[in-house]
Short mmCIF file of C-alpha atoms in Angstrom, two decimals:
data_model
loop_
_atom_site.label_atom_id
_atom_site.label_comp_id
_atom_site.label_asym_id
_atom_site.label_seq_id
_atom_site.Cartn_x
_atom_site.Cartn_y
_atom_site.Cartn_z
CA UNK Y 1173 44.76 135.12 -92.60
CA UNK Y 1174 42.95 132.53 -94.64
CA UNK Y 1175 46.11 130.44 -94.73
CA UNK Y 1176 46.06 129.86 -90.95
CA UNK Y 1177 42.95 127.64 -90.76
CA UNK Y 1178 44.41 125.52 -93.54
CA UNK Y 1179 47.72 125.28 -91.67
CA UNK Y 1180 45.93 124.38 -88.43
CA UNK Y 1181 43.92 121.67 -90.19
CA UNK Y 1182 47.11 120.30 -91.75
CA UNK Y 1183 48.81 120.19 -88.36
CA UNK Y 1184 45.80 118.46 -86.78
CA UNK Y 1185 45.75 115.91 -89.63
CA UNK Y 1186 49.48 115.21 -89.29
CA UNK Y 1187 49.18 114.85 -85.50
CA UNK Y 1188 46.24 112.51 -85.89
CA UNK Y 1189 48.16 110.42 -88.40
CA UNK Y 1190 51.14 110.10 -86.06
CA UNK Y 1191 48.90 109.18 -83.11
CA UNK Y 1192 47.11 106.60 -85.25
CA UNK Y 1193 50.35 105.01 -86.34
CA UNK Y 1194 51.56 104.94 -82.74
CA UNK Y 1195 48.37 103.28 -81.45
CA UNK Y 1196 48.42 100.79 -84.30
CA UNK Y 1197 52.05 99.91 -83.53
CA UNK Y 1198 51.27 99.58 -79.82
CA UNK Y 1199 48.23 97.32 -80.03
CA UNK Y 1200 48.37 95.57 -83.37
CA UNK Y 1201 52.03 94.81 -83.99
CA UNK Y 1202 53.11 91.16 -84.07
CA UNK Y 1203 54.03 89.86 -80.60
CA UNK Y 1204 57.66 89.24 -79.80
CA UNK Y 1205 58.24 85.49 -79.96
CA UNK Y 1206 61.24 83.59 -78.76
CA UNK Y 1207 63.00 81.87 -81.58
CA UNK Y 1208 62.22 78.20 -81.51
CA UNK Y 1209 64.92 75.81 -82.50
CA UNK Y 1210 63.08 73.20 -84.50
CA UNK Y 1211 66.19 71.19 -85.26
CA UNK Y 1212 66.43 67.99 -83.27
CA UNK Y 1213 69.09 68.17 -80.62
CA UNK Y 1214 71.56 65.32 -80.61
CA UNK Y 1215 71.46 63.28 -77.41
CA UNK Y 1216 74.23 64.13 -74.99
CA UNK Y 1217 76.73 61.31 -74.87
CA UNK Y 1218 78.18 59.85 -71.72
CA UNK Y 1219 81.58 61.20 -72.78
CA UNK Y 1220 80.21 64.74 -73.05
CA UNK Y 1221 78.40 64.61 -69.71
CA UNK Y 1222 81.52 63.58 -67.84
CA UNK Y 1223 84.11 65.39 -69.98
CA UNK Y 1224 84.50 68.10 -67.35
CA UNK Y 1225 83.99 65.94 -64.29
CA UNK Y 1226 84.24 67.66 -60.93
CA UNK Y 1227 86.01 64.67 -59.36
CA UNK Y 1228 87.86 61.71 -60.87
CA UNK Y 1229 89.21 58.71 -59.01
CA UNK Y 1230 90.69 55.25 -59.53
CA UNK Y 1231 89.81 52.00 -57.73
CA UNK Y 1232 86.83 53.38 -55.84
CA UNK Y 1233 84.29 51.85 -53.47
CA UNK Y 1234 80.79 53.26 -52.93
CA UNK Y 1235 78.65 52.06 -50.03
CA UNK Y 1236 74.93 52.56 -49.47
CA UNK Y 1237 73.18 51.82 -46.18
CA UNK Y 1238 69.79 52.03 -44.55
CA UNK Y 1239 68.86 51.88 -40.85
CA UNK Y 1240 72.38 50.97 -39.83
CA UNK Y 1241 72.76 48.12 -42.36
CA UNK Y 1242 74.62 48.10 -45.66
CA UNK Y 1243 72.24 47.60 -48.60
CA UNK Y 1244 74.88 47.59 -51.32
CA UNK Y 1245 78.49 48.32 -52.15
CA UNK Y 1246 80.02 48.97 -55.53
CA UNK Y 1247 83.63 48.59 -56.60
CA UNK Y 1248 84.92 50.16 -59.82
CA UNK Y 1249 88.26 50.63 -61.56
CA UNK Y 1250 87.57 54.31 -62.22
CA UNK Y 1251 84.89 56.90 -61.57
CA UNK Y 1252 83.94 60.44 -62.58
CA UNK Y 1253 81.50 62.62 -60.68
CA UNK Y 1254 79.22 65.21 -62.30
CA UNK Y 1255 78.20 67.45 -59.41
CA UNK Y 1256 75.45 69.25 -61.35
CA UNK Y 1257 73.63 66.00 -62.13
CA UNK Y 1258 74.67 64.27 -58.91
CA UNK Y 1259 75.69 61.19 -60.90
CA UNK Y 1260 78.84 59.11 -60.75
CA UNK Y 1261 80.00 57.34 -63.93
CA UNK Y 1262 81.91 54.13 -63.25
CA UNK Y 1263 83.95 51.76 -65.38
CA UNK Y 1264 83.94 48.00 -64.80
CA UNK Y 1265 81.59 48.19 -61.79
CA UNK Y 1266 81.03 45.24 -59.47
CA UNK Y 1267 77.87 45.53 -57.38
CA UNK Y 1268 77.09 43.47 -54.30
CA UNK Y 1269 73.68 44.06 -52.69
CA UNK Y 1270 71.77 42.52 -49.78
CA UNK Y 1271 67.99 42.16 -49.47
CA UNK Y 1272 65.34 40.68 -47.23
CA UNK Y 1273 65.52 39.55 -43.61
CA UNK Y 1274 67.90 36.76 -44.61
CA UNK Y 1275 70.25 39.26 -46.34
CA UNK Y 1276 70.14 37.44 -49.67
CA UNK Y 1277 73.13 38.50 -51.77
CA UNK Y 1278 72.93 39.86 -55.31
CA UNK Y 1279 76.12 40.22 -57.33
CA UNK Y 1280 76.27 42.01 -60.70
CA UNK Y 1281 79.16 43.20 -62.87
CA UNK Y 1282 79.24 45.18 -66.12
CA UNK Y 1283 81.52 47.23 -68.35
CA UNK Y 1284 80.03 50.60 -67.45
CA UNK Y 1285 77.46 52.20 -65.22
CA UNK Y 1286 76.04 55.26 -63.49
CA UNK Y 1287 75.22 55.73 -59.83
CA UNK Y 1288 72.68 58.15 -58.36
CA UNK Y 1289 73.56 57.49 -54.75
CA UNK Y 1290 71.27 60.18 -53.31
CA UNK Y 1291 68.18 58.48 -54.79
CA UNK Y 1292 69.56 54.94 -54.36
CA UNK Y 1293 69.44 54.18 -58.09
CA UNK Y 1294 71.97 52.31 -60.19
CA UNK Y 1295 72.28 51.74 -63.92
CA UNK Y 1296 74.70 49.15 -65.29
CA UNK Y 1297 75.12 48.41 -68.98
CA UNK Y 1298 77.21 46.62 -71.59
CA UNK Y 1299 78.02 43.04 -70.71
CA UNK Y 1300 75.85 42.81 -67.60
CA UNK Y 1301 76.15 39.49 -65.79
CA UNK Y 1302 75.47 38.38 -62.25
CA UNK Y 1303 73.84 36.03 -59.79
CA UNK Y 1304 70.94 36.18 -57.36
CA UNK Y 1305 70.73 33.16 -55.11
CA UNK Y 1306 70.72 30.13 -57.41
CA UNK Y 1307 70.00 32.27 -60.48
CA UNK Y 1308 72.55 33.50 -63.01
CA UNK Y 1309 71.64 36.34 -65.35
CA UNK Y 1310 72.95 38.07 -68.47
CA UNK Y 1311 71.66 41.26 -70.14
CA UNK Y 1312 72.79 44.45 -71.84
CA UNK Y 1313 71.15 46.89 -69.42
CA UNK Y 1314 70.20 46.81 -65.74
CA UNK Y 1315 68.33 49.37 -63.66
CA UNK Y 1316 68.20 49.02 -59.90
CA UNK Y 1317 65.57 51.13 -58.08
CA UNK Y 1318 66.33 50.98 -54.38
CA UNK Y 1319 63.16 52.74 -53.23
CA UNK Y 1320 61.00 49.81 -54.36
CA UNK Y 1321 63.56 47.02 -54.23
CA UNK Y 1322 63.30 46.08 -57.91
CA UNK Y 1323 65.71 45.32 -60.74
CA UNK Y 1324 64.82 45.80 -64.41
CA UNK Y 1325 66.82 44.00 -67.10
CA UNK Y 1326 66.71 44.80 -70.82
CA UNK Y 1327 68.37 43.61 -74.00
CA UNK Y 1328 68.96 39.92 -74.66
CA UNK Y 1329 68.03 38.84 -71.15
CA UNK Y 1330 68.86 35.29 -70.09
CA UNK Y 1331 68.16 33.91 -66.63
CA UNK Y 1332 69.34 30.44 -65.63
CA UNK Y 1333 68.41 28.34 -62.63
CA UNK Y 1334 68.92 24.63 -62.00
CA UNK Y 1335 65.23 24.08 -62.83
CA UNK Y 1336 64.78 26.58 -65.69
CA UNK Y 1337 66.26 28.83 -68.36
CA UNK Y 1338 64.39 31.93 -69.47
CA UNK Y 1339 65.12 34.25 -72.41
CA UNK Y 1340 63.24 37.52 -72.94
CA UNK Y 1341 63.58 41.12 -74.12
CA UNK Y 1342 62.94 42.43 -70.61
CA UNK Y 1343 62.70 41.08 -67.10
CA UNK Y 1344 61.59 42.53 -63.77
CA UNK Y 1345 62.89 41.06 -60.53
CA UNK Y 1346 61.24 41.91 -57.22
CA UNK Y 1347 64.07 41.53 -54.72
CA UNK Y 1348 61.66 41.36 -51.78
CA UNK Y 1349 59.21 38.73 -53.04
CA UNK Y 1350 61.79 37.17 -55.40
CA UNK Y 1351 59.23 37.09 -58.18
CA UNK Y 1352 60.22 37.33 -61.85
CA UNK Y 1353 58.12 38.91 -64.59
CA UNK Y 1354 59.39 38.37 -68.15
CA UNK Y 1355 58.13 40.30 -71.18
CA UNK Y 1356 58.72 40.32 -74.93
CA UNK Y 1357 59.34 37.11 -76.89
CA UNK Y 1358 59.60 34.98 -73.77
CA UNK Y 1359 61.09 31.53 -74.17
CA UNK Y 1360 61.28 29.31 -71.11
CA UNK Y 1361 62.74 25.85 -70.69
CA UNK Y 1362 61.62 24.31 -67.40
CA UNK Y 1363 62.86 21.09 -65.88
CA UNK Y 1364 59.95 18.72 -64.95
CA UNK Y 1365 60.86 18.69 -61.27
CA UNK Y 1366 60.81 22.49 -61.15
CA UNK Y 1367 57.44 23.16 -62.77
CA UNK Y 1368 55.54 23.38 -59.50
CA UNK Y 1369 57.78 25.88 -57.74
CA UNK Y 1370 58.96 28.40 -60.30
CA UNK Y 1371 57.90 32.01 -59.54
CA UNK Y 1372 57.99 32.99 -63.23
CA UNK Y 1373 55.13 34.91 -64.82
CA UNK Y 1374 55.18 35.39 -68.60
CA UNK Y 1375 53.97 38.44 -70.50
CA UNK Y 1376 54.34 37.97 -74.25
CA UNK Y 1377 53.45 41.51 -75.31
#
């Protein structure tokens, strides 16, 4: 009979040990963490984004309007539409846009571009060239933001007018006020007769 108390104590000890291990595992185990991929992800190329395009077309025309008036139209030799992103990739786009009460025309062409028609945004790049009134422009990249009526040019920007030539790394054009803001290594050559009426502001940061 003396063996029973010893057996009972052994069972209690074993049960306590199991309970202790269980509680320790429940409250003090390392939390489950999602595996973090620390490797840098390669940027998705334009080719990859539009590899499985939902719609493809040749010789297309896109038109954007506001309050019954056309604000811009874009012609392109080919286009691919990514429905998930809501973006249309275009090749050899030609953009014609109209601004202000006098419907001043802006014309720009490039080798490639992307159109977010729902948000009235356009991006043209590679060999960008165009005209705005009496100005001619060249750049590598153009962003048009329809909501605020502005155009941003980047990469070897050159703007020419009869009274001036401006070169800069970047240029902002307000299509409503027709004001230019140049930034980054600005070089301007102004004709004497045009010094008093140029809307150019320089920012040499």
